[in-house]
CSV table of C-alpha atoms and ligand atoms in Angstrom, one decimal:
chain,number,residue,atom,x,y,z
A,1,UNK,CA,0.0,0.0,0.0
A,2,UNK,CA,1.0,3.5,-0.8
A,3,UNK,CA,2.3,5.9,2.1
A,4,UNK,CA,-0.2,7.8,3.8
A,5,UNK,CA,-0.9,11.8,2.4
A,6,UNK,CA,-0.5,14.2,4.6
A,7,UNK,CA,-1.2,17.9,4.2
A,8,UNK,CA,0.4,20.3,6.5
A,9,UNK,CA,-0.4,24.3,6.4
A,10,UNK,CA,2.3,27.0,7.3
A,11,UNK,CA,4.7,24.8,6.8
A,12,UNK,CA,7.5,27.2,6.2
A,13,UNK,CA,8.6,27.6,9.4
A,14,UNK,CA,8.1,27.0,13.4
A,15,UNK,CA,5.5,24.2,14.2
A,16,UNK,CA,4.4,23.4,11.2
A,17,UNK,CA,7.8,22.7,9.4
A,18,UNK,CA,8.8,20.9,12.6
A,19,UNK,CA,5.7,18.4,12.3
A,20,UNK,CA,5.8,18.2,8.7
A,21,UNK,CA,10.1,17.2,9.3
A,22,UNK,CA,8.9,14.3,11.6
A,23,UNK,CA,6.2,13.1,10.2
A,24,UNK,CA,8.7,12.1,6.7
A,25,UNK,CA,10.6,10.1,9.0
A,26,UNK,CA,7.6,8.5,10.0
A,27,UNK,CA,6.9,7.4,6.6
A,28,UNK,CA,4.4,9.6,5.2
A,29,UNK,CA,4.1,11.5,2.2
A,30,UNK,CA,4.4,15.0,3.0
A,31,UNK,CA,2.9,18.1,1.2
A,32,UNK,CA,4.2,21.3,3.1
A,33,UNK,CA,1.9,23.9,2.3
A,34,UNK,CA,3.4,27.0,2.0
A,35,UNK,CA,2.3,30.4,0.2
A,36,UNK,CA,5.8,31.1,-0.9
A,37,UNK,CA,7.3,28.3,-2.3
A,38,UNK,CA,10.3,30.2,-3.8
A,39,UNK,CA,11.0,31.5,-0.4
A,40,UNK,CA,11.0,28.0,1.3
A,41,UNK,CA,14.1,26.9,3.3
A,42,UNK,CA,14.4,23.5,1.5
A,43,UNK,CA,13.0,20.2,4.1
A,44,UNK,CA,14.8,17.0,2.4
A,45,UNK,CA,11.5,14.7,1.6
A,46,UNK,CA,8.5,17.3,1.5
A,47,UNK,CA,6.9,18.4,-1.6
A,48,UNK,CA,5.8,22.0,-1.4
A,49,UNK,CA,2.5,22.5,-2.6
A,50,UNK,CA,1.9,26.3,-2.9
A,51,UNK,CA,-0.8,27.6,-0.6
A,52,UNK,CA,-2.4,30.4,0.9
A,53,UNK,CA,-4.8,29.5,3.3
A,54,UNK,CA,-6.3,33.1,3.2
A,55,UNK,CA,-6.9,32.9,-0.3
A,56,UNK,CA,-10.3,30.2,-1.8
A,57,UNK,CA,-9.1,29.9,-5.2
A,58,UNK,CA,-5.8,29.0,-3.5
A,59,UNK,CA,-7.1,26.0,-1.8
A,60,UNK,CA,-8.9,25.3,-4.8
A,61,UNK,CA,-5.9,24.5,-6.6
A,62,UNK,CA,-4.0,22.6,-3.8
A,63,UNK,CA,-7.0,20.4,-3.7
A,64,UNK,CA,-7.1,19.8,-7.2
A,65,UNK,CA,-3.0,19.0,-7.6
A,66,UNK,CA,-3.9,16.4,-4.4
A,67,UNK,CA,-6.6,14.9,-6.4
A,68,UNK,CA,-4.8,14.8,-9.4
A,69,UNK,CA,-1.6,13.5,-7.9
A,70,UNK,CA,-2.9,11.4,-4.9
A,71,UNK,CA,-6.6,10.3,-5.4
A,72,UNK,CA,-7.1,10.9,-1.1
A,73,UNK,CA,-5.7,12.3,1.2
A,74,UNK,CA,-5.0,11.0,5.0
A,75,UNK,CA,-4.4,13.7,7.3
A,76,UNK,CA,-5.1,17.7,7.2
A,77,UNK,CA,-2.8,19.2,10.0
A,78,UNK,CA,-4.6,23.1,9.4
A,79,UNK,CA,-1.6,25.1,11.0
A,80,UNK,CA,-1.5,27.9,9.5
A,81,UNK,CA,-2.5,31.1,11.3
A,82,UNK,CA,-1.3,34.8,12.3
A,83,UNK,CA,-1.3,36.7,15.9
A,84,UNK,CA,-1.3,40.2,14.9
A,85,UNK,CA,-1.8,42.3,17.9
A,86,UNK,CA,0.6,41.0,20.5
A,87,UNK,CA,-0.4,44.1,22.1
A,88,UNK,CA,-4.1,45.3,21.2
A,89,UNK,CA,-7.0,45.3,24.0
A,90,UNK,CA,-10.7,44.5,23.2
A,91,UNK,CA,-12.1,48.0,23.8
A,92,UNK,CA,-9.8,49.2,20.8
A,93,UNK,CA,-9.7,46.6,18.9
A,94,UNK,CA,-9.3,47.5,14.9
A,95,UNK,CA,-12.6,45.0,13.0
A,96,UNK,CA,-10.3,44.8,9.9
A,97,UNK,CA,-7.5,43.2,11.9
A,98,UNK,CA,-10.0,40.7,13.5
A,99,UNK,CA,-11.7,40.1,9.9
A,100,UNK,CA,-8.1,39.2,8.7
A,101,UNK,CA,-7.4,37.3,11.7
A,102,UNK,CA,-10.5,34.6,11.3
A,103,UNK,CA,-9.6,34.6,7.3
A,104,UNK,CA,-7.0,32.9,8.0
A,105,UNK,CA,-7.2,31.4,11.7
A,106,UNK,CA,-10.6,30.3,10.7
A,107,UNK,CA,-12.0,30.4,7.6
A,108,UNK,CA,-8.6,28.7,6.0
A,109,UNK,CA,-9.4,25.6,8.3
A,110,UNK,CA,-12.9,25.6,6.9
A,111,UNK,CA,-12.3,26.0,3.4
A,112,UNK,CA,-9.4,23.8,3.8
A,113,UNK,CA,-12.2,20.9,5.3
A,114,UNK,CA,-14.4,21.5,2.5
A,115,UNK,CA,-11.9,21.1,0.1
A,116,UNK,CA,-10.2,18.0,1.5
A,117,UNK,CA,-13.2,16.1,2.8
A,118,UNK,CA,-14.2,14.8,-0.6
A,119,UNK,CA,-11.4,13.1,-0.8
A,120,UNK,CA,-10.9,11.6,3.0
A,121,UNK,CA,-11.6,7.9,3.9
A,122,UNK,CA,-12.6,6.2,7.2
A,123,UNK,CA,-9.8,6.7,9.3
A,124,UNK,CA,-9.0,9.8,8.0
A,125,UNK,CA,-7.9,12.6,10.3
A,126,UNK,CA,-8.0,16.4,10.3
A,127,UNK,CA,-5.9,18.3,13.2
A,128,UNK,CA,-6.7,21.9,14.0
A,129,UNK,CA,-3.9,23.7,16.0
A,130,UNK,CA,-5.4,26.0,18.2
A,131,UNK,CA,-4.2,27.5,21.3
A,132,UNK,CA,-5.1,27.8,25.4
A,133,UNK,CA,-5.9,31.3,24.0
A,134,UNK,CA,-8.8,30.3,22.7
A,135,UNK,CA,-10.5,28.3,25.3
A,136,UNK,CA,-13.0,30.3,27.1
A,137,UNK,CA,-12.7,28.2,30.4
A,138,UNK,CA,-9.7,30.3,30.9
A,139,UNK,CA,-10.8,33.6,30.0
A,140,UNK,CA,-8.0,36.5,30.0
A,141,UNK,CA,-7.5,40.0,28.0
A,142,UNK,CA,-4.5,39.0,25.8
A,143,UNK,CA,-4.5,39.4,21.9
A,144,UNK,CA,-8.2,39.3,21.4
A,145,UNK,CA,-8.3,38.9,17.8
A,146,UNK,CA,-6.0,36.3,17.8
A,147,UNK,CA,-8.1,34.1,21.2
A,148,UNK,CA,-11.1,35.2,19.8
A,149,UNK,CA,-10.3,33.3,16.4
A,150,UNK,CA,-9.0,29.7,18.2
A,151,UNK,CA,-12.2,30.1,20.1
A,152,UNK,CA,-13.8,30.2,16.7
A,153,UNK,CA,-11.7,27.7,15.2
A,154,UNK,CA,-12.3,25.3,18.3
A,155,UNK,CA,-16.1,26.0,17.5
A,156,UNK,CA,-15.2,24.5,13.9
A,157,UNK,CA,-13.1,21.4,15.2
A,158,UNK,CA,-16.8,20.0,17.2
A,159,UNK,CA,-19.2,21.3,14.5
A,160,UNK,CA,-16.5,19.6,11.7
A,161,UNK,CA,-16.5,16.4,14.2
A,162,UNK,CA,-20.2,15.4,14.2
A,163,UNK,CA,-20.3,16.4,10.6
A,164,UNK,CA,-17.6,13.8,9.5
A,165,UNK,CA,-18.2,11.2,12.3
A,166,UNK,CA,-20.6,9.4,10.1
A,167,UNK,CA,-18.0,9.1,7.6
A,168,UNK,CA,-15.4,8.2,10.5
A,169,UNK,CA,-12.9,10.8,10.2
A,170,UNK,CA,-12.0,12.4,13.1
A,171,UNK,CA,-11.6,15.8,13.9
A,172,UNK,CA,-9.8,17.4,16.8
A,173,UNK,CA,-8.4,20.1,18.1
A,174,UNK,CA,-4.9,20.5,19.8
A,175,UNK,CA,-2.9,23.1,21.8
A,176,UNK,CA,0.7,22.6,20.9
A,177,UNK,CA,1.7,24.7,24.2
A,178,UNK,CA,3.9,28.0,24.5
A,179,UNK,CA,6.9,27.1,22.0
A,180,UNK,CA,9.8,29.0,20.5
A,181,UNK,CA,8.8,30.0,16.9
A,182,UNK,CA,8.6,33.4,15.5
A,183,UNK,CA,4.9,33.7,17.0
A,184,UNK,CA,6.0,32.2,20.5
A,185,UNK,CA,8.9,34.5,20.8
A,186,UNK,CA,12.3,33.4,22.4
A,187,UNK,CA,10.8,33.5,26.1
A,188,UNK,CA,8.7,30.6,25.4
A,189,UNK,CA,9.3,27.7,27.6
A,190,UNK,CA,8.4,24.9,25.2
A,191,UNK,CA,11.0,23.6,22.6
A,192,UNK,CA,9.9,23.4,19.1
A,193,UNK,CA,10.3,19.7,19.4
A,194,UNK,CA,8.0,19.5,22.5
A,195,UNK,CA,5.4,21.8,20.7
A,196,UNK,CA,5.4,19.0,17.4
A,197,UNK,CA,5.0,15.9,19.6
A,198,UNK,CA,2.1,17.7,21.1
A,199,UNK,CA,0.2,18.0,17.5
A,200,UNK,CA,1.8,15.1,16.6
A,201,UNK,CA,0.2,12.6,19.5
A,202,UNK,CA,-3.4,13.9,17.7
A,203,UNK,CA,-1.7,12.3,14.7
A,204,UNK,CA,0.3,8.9,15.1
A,205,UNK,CA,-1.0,7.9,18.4
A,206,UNK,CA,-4.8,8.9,19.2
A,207,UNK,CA,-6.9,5.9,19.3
A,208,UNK,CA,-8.4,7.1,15.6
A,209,UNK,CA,-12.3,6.9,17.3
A,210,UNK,CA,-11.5,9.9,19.1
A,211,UNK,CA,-13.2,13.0,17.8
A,212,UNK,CA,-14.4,16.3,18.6
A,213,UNK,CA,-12.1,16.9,21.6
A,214,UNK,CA,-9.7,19.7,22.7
A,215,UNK,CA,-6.0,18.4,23.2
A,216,UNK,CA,-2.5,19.3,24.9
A,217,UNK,CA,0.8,16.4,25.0
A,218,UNK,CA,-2.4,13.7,24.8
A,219,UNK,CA,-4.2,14.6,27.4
A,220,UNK,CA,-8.1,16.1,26.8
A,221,UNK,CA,-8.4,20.0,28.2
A,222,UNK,CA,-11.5,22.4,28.7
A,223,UNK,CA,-12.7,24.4,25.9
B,1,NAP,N1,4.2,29.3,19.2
B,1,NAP,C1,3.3,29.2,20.2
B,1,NAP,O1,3.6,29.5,21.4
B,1,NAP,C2,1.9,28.7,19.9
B,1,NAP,C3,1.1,28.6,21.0
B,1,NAP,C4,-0.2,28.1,20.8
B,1,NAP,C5,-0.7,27.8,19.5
B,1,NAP,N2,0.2,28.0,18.4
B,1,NAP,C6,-0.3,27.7,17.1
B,1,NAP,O2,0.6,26.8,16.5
B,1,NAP,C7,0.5,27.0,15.0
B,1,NAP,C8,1.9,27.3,14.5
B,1,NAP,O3,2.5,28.4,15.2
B,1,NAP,P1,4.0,28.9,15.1
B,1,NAP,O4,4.4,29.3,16.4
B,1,NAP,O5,4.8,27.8,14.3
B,1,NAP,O6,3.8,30.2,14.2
B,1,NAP,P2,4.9,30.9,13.2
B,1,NAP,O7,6.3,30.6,13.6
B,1,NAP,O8,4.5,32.4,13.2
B,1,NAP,O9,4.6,30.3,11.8
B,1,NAP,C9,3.3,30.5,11.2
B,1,NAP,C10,3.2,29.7,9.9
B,1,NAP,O10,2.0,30.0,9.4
B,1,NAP,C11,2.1,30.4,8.0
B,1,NAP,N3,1.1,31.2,7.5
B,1,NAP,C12,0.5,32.3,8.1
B,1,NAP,N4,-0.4,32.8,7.3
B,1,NAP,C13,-0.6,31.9,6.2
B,1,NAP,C14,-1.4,31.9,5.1
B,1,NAP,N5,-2.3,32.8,4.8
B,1,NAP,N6,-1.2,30.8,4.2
B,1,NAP,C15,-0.3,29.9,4.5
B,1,NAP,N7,0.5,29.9,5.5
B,1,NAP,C16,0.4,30.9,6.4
B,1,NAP,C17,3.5,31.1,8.0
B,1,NAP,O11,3.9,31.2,6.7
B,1,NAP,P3,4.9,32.4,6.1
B,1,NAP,O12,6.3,32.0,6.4
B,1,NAP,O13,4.6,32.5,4.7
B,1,NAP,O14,4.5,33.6,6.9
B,1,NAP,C18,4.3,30.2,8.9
B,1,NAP,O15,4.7,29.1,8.2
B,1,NAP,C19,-0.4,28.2,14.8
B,1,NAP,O16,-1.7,27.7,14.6
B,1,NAP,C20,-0.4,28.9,16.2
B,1,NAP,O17,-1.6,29.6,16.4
B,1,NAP,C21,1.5,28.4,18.6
């Protein structure tokens, strides 16, 4: 049988490089999405498939190159996203910043499921990285735009999970922790290697009937 297809966005850098690194040396085939292919440090065994999460037509045409070139595919890690104001509060707030926020914190994970769940089998998985920012059991006044979109994107992950249980793909969300990338900054605590294994748990080891939960180093948290 043929490797299993995974699709990893933001893939450039930080997390999502990191998981789509690891999950070559697990045997998969590997399409990094990136929306700068040019631009991309090269990753020995991906195939760059040129993305922009924020942009339909975009996905569009990553999902017909997969269809054409794979017939399926196994596993959607949607990774992609921005934080853009580090150091706005709620009461000021700019709408245009939180529009661009959910186009691509939210809406790319959407359009991304829509486009890719056509071609997903039983067994299939699709991972949304989210963040502790966005569960509202833990409410708090940092980067609004940013939290507000997880919470909208963990909103996705359960409506996306009874949607597809029928089909039995499962859908999940995970919190990769507070990790050194570009977005964590260099105070972070969390290695990028302990960030990956986090995401990754959701998907090499989850028992593959688990769906429609909210995730952190395997273990379920509060939304
Ligand atoms: N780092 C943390 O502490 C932390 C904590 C909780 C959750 N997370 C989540 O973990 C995930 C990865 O974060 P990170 O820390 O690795 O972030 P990062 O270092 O800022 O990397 C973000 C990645 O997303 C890509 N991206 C942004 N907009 C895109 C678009 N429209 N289309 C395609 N790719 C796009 C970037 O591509 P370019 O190179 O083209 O910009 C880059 O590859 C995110 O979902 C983030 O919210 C991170």
């Amino acid at each position: 049988m043929s490797a299993a297809v995974v699709l990893v966005t933001g893939a450039s850098r930080g997390l999502g490089r990191e998981v789509a690194r690891r999950l070559v040396d697990e045997g998969f085939t590997v399409l990094a999405g990136v929306r700068d292919p040019a631009g991309m440090k090269p990753l020995p065994g991906v195939e760059v498939l040129c993305l922009d999460v924020a942009d339909p037509a975009s996905i569009t045409a990553a999902a017909t190159t997969v269809q054409e070139r794979f017939g399926r595919l196994d596993v959607l890690v949607n990774n992609a996203a921005i934080l853009l104001d580090d150091r706005s509060d709620v009461l000021s707030l700019d709408g245009d910043l939180l529009q661009r926020t959910l186009e691509t914190n939210c809406l790319g994970p959407l359009r991304l499921a829509q486009a890719f769940a056509p071609m997903m089998a039983r067994g299939a998985r699709i991972v949304n990285v989210s963040s502790g920012g966005g569960q509202l059991s833990v409410p708090s006044t940092w980067s609004p735009a940013y939290c507000i979109s997880k919470t909208a994107l963990n909103a996705l992950t359960v409506q996306l999970a009874e949607a597809l249980k029928p089909r039995g793909i499962a859908v999940n969300a995970v919190c990769p922790g507070w990790v050194r990338t570009d977005m964590g900054g260099p105070e972070a605590p969390r290695s990028l290697q302990q960030g990956a294994d986090s995401i990754l748990w959701l998907v090499l080891k989850a028992n593959p009937g688990l769906t429609g939960g909210f995730w952190r180093d395997g273990a379920q948290i509060p939304w």
